[in-house]
Short mmCIF file of C-alpha atoms (C1' of nucleotides) in Angstrom, two decimals:
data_model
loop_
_atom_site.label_atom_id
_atom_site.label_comp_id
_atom_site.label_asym_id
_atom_site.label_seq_id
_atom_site.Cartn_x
_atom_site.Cartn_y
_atom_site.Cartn_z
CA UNK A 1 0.00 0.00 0.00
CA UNK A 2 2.85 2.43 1.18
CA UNK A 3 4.54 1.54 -2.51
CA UNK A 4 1.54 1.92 -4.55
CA UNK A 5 0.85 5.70 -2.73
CA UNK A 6 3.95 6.99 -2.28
CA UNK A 7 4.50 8.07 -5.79
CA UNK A 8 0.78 9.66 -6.08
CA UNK A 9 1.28 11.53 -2.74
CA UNK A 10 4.59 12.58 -2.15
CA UNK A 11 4.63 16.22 -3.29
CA UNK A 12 1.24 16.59 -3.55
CA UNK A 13 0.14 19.72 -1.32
CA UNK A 14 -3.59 18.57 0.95
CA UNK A 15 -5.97 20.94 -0.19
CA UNK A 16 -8.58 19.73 2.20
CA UNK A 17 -9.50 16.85 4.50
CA UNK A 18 -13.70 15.87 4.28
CA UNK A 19 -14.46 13.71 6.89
CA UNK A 20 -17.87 12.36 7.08
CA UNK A 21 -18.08 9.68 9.48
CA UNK A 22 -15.29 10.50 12.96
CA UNK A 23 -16.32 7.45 15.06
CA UNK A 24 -13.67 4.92 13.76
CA UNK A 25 -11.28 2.83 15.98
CA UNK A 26 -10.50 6.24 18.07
CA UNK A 27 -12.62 9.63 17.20
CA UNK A 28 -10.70 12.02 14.77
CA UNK A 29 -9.37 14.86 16.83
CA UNK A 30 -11.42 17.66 16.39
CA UNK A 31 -9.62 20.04 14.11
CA UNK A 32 -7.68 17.69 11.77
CA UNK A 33 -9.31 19.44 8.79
CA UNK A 34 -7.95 22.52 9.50
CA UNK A 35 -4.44 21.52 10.83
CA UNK A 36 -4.03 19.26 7.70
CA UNK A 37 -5.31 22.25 5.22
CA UNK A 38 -2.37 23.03 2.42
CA UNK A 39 0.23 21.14 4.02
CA UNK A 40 2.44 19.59 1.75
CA UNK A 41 3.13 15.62 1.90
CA UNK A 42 6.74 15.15 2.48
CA UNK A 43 7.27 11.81 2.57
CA UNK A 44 5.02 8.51 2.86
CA UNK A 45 6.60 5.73 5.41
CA UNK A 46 5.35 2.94 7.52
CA UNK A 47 5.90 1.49 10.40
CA UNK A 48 4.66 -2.07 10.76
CA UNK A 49 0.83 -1.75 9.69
CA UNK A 50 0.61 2.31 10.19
CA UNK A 51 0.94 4.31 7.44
CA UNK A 52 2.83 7.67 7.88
CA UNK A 53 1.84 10.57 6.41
CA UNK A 54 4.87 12.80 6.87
CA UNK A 55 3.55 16.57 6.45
CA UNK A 56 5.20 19.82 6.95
CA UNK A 57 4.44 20.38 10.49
CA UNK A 58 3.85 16.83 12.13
CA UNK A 59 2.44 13.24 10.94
CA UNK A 60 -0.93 11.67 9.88
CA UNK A 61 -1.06 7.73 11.26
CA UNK A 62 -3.66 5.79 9.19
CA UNK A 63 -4.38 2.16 10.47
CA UNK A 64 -6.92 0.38 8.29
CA UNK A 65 -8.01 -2.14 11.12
CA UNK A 66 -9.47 -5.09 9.15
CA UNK A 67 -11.82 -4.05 6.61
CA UNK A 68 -10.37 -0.71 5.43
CA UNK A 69 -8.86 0.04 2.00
CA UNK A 70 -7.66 3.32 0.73
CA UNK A 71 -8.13 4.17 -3.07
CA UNK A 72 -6.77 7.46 -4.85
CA UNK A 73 -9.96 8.88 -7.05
CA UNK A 74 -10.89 11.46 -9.67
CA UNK A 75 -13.06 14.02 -7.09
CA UNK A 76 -16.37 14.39 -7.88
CA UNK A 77 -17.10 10.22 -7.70
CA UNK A 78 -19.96 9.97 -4.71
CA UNK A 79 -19.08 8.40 -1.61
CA UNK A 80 -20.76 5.09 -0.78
CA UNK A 81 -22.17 4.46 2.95
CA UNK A 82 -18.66 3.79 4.39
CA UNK A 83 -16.35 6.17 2.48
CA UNK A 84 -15.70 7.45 5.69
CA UNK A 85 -13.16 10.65 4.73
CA UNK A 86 -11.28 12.04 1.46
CA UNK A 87 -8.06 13.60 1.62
CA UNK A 88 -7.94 16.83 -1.07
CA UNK A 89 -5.10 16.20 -3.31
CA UNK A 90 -5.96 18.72 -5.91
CA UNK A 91 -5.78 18.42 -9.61
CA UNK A 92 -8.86 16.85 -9.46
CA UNK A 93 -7.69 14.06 -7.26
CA UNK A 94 -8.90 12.49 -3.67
CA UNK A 95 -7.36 10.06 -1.24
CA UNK A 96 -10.44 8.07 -0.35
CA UNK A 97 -10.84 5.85 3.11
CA UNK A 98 -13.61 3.27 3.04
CA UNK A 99 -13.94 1.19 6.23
CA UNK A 100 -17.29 -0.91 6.90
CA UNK A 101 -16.29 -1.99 10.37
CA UNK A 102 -15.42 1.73 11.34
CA UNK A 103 -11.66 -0.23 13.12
CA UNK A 104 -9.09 1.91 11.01
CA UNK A 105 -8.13 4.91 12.73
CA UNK A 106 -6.38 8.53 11.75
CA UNK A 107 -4.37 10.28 14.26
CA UNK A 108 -2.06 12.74 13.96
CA UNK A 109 1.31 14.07 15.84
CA UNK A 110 3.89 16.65 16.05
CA UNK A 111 5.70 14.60 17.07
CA UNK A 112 8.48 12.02 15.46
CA UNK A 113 5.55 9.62 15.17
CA UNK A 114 7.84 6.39 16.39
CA UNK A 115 7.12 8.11 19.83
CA UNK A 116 3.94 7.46 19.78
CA UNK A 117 2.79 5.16 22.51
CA UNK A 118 1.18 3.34 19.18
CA UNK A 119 4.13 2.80 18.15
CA UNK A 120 6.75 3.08 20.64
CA UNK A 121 6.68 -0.63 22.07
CA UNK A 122 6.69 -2.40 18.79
CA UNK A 123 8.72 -4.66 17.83
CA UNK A 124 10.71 -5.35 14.78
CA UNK A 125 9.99 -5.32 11.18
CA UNK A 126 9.93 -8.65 9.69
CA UNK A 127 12.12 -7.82 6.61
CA UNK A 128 14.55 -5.82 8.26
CA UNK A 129 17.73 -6.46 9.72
CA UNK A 130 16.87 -6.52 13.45
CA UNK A 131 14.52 -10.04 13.05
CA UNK A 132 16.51 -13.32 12.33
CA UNK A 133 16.67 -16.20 14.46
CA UNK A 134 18.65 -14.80 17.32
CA UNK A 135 16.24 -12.31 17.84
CA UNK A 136 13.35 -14.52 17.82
CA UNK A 137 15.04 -17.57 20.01
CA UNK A 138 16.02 -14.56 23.03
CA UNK A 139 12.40 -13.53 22.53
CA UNK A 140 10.75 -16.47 22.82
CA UNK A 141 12.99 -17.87 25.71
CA UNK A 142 10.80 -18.85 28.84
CA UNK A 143 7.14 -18.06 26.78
CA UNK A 144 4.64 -20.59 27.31
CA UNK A 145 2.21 -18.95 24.98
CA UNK A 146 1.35 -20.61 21.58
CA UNK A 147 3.85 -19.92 18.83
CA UNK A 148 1.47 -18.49 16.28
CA UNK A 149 0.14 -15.89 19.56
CA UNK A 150 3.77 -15.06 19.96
CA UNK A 151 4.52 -14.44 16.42
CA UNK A 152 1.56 -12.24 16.05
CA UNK A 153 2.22 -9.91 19.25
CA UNK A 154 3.78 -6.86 17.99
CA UNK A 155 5.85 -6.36 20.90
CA UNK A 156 8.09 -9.14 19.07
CA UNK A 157 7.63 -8.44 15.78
CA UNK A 158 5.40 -6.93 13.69
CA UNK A 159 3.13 -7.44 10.43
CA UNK A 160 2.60 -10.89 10.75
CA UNK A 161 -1.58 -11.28 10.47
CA UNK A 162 -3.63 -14.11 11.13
CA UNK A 163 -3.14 -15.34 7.98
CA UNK A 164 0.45 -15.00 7.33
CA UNK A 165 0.66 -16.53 10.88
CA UNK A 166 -0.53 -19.90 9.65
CA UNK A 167 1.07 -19.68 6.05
CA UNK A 168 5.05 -18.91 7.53
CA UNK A 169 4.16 -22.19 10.20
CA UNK A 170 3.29 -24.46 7.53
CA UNK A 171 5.98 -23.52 5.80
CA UNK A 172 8.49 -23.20 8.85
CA UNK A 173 6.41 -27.12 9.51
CA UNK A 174 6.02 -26.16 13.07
CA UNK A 175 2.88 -26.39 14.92
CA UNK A 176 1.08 -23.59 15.39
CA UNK A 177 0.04 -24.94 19.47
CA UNK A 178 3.64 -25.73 20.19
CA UNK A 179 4.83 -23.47 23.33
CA UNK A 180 7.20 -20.90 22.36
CA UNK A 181 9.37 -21.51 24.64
CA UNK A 182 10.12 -25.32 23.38
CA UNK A 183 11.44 -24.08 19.89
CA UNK A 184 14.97 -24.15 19.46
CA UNK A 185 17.86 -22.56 17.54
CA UNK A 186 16.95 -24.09 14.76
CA UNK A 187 13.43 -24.09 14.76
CA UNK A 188 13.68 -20.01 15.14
CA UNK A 189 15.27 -19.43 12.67
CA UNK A 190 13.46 -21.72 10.33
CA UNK A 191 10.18 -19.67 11.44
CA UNK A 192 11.93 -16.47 10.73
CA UNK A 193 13.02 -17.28 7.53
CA UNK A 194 9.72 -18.39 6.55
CA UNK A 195 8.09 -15.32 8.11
CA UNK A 196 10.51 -13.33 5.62
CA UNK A 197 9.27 -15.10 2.80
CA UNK A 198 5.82 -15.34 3.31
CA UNK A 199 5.57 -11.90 3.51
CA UNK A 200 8.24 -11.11 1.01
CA UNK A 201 6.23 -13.24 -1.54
CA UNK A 202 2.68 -11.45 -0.43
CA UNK A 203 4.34 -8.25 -0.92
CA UNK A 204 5.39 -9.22 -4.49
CA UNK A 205 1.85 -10.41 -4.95
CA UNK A 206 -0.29 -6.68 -4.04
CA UNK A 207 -1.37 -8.42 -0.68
CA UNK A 208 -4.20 -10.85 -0.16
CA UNK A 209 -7.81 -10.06 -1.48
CA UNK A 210 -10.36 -11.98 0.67
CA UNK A 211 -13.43 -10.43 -0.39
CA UNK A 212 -12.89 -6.95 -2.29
CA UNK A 213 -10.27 -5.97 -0.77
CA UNK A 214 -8.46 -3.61 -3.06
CA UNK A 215 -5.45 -1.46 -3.43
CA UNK A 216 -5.05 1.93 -4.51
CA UNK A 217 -5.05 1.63 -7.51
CA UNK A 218 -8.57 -0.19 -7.43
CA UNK A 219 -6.60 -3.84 -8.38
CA UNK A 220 -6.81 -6.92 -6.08
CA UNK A 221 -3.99 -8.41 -4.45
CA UNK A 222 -3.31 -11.67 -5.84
CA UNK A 223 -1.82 -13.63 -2.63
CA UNK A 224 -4.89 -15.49 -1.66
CA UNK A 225 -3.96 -17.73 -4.82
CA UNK A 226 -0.61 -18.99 -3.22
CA UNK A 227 -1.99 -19.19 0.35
CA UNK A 228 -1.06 -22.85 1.50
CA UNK A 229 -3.19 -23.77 3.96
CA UNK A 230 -4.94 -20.63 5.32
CA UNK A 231 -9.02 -21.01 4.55
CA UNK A 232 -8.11 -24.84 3.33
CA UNK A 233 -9.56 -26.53 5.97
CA UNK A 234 -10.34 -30.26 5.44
CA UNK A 235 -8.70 -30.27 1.71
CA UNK A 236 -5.56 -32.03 1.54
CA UNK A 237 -2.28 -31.15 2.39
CA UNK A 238 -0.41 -29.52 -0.66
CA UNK A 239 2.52 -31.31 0.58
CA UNK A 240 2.08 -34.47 2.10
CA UNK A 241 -1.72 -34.66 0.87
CA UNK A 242 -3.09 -35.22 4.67
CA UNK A 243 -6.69 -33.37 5.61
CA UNK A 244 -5.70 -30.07 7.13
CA UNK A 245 -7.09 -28.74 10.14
CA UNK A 246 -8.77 -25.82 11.07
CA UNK A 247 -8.90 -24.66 14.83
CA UNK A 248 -8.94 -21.72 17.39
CA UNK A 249 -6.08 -20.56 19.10
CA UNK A 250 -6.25 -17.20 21.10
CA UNK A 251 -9.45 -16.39 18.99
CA UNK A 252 -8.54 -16.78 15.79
CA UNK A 253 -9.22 -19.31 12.99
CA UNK A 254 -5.77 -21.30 12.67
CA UNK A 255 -4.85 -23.71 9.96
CA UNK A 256 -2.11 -26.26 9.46
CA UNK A 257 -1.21 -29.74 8.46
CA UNK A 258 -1.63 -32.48 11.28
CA UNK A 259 1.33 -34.64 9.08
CA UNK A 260 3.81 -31.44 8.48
CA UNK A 261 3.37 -29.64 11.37
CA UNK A 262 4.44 -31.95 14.09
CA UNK A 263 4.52 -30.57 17.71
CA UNK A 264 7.45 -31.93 19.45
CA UNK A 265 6.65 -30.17 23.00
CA UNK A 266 3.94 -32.66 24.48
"C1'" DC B 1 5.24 -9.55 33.95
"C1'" DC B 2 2.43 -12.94 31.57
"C1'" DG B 3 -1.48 -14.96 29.30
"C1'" DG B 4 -6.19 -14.91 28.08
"C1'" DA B 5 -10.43 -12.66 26.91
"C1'" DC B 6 -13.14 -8.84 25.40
"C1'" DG B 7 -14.81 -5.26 22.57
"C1'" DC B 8 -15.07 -2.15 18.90
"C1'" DC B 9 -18.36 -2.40 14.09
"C1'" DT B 10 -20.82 -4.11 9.84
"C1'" DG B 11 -21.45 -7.54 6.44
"C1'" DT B 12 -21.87 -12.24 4.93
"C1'" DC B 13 -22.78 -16.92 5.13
"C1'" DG B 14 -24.69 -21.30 6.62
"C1'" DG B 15 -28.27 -23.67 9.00
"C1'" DC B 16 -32.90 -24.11 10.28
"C1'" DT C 1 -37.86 -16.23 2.28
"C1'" DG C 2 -36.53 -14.83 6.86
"C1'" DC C 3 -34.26 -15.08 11.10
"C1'" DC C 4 -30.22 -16.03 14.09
"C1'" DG C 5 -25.79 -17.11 15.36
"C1'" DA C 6 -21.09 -17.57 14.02
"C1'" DC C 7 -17.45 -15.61 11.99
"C1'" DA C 8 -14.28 -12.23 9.46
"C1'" DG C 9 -7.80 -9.72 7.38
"C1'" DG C 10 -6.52 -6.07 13.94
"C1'" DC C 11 -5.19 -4.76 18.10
"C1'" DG C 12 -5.62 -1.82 22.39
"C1'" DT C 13 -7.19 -2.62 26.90
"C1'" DC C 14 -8.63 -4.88 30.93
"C1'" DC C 15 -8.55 -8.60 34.19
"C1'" DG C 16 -6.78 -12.35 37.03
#
DNA sequence: CCGGACGCCTGTCGGC
DNA sequence: TGCCGACAGGCGTCCG
């Protein structure tokens, strides 16, 4: 998302913020419209799922939650029930948030934003140079939580969703119940390295459309085609050919192959 | 500190 | 066809 906007943002100067709907995840702060108002966009970052709006005098944070997607429009296009807010871009041109479940949220600071307390206590990114298998076997040393729970706490690293979760197991073949604590050398770095290319590959892909899900640029991404065993529950293993499995852990749906994924902590 | 559960919302789907 | 419950890509917060 941060690749596809970058180019159409950075530059651009805001030439006004309509906000239609304030109740998302947090309220917009009062007054966004006019702090925002012919600011110019310096630069377009992210920090694990938060994109960062750098402006002139501070930074816009813009979470999508679950069912948000963001999609750069010709103005003038009516908004549908849960186009929430359009960022001016001028020439004609609007920055468009649509959200059914109202969980994305827009914040702003003065503030380098990786002070936030949003961000502040996150962990690594996945595909940079601070997450290998070092990193992950210290962090996981005396955790009795589930793997997949540990790998999706932000605190140790971030960007890794429910779905990814159960796509870098199967391919790391460790079981997604095993206590994170039992995993050794080995087996850390195995899951990091399949984190990095789960996601690597996703990222290559545009993302995974469940649903319409959409980028920017109003095109699907094309991950859900390579997931493995995420949403394949009771078809057969694309590697060994056993049923998978679907089940709950901390929640959330988790899938994985009885055969592959062997737990060897019980 | 750790782990587990809840809640925020709306839409969709499967079962009856 | 309609109704009802379960579930959905996230994650901050609260509780024990």
């Amino acid at each position: 998302m941060r690749r596809g906007l970058a180019p159409l943002l950075e530059g651009r100067r805001i030439a006004g913020l309509v906000i239609r709907e304030r109740r998302l995840r947090w309220p917009i702060p009062p007054g966004l419209e006019d702090w925002v108002q012919r600011q110019r966009i310096a630069a377009v970052d992210r920090r694990a799922k938060y994109l960062l709006i750098g402006l002139e005098c501070g930074t816009l944070l813009l979470h999508l939650g679950m069912s948000g997607s963001l999609r750069v429009l010709s103005a003038g296009l009516p908004p549908g029930k849960h186009d929430h807010l359009d960022l001016l871009l001028g020439e004609g041109q609007l920055l468009r948030l649509r959200d059914p479940r109202r969980f994305a949220a827009l914040l702003w600071t003065r503030e380098d934003p990786l002070g936030h307390p949003l961000l502040r206590d996150l962990g690594p990114e996945p595909l940079g140079a601070g997450f290998d298998g070092d990193y992950l076997y210290q962090a996981s040393r005396g955790r009795r939580l589930a793997v997949k729970q540990l790998i999706m706490d932000g605190r140790v690293v971030v960007g890794v969703g429910n779905i990814y979760a159960s796509e870098a197991l199967f391919s790391a073949r460790i079981h997604p119940l095993a206590s994170a604590g039992s995993l050794d050398r080995q087996a850390c770095a195995r899951l990091v390295a399949a984190i990095r290319r789960v996601l690597g590959e996703a990222l290559e892909a545009g993302g995974t459309s469940l649903r319409d899900f959409v980028r920017e640029d109003g095109r699907p991404g094309y991950f859900a085609q390579a997931l493995r065993v995420y949403g394949r529950d009771a078809q057969p293993c694309l590697s060994c050919g056993a049923a998978i499995e679907r089940g709950r852990i901390g929640q959330r749906s988790t899938f994985f192959c009885p055969r592959c994924q062997v737990r060897e902590d019980v």
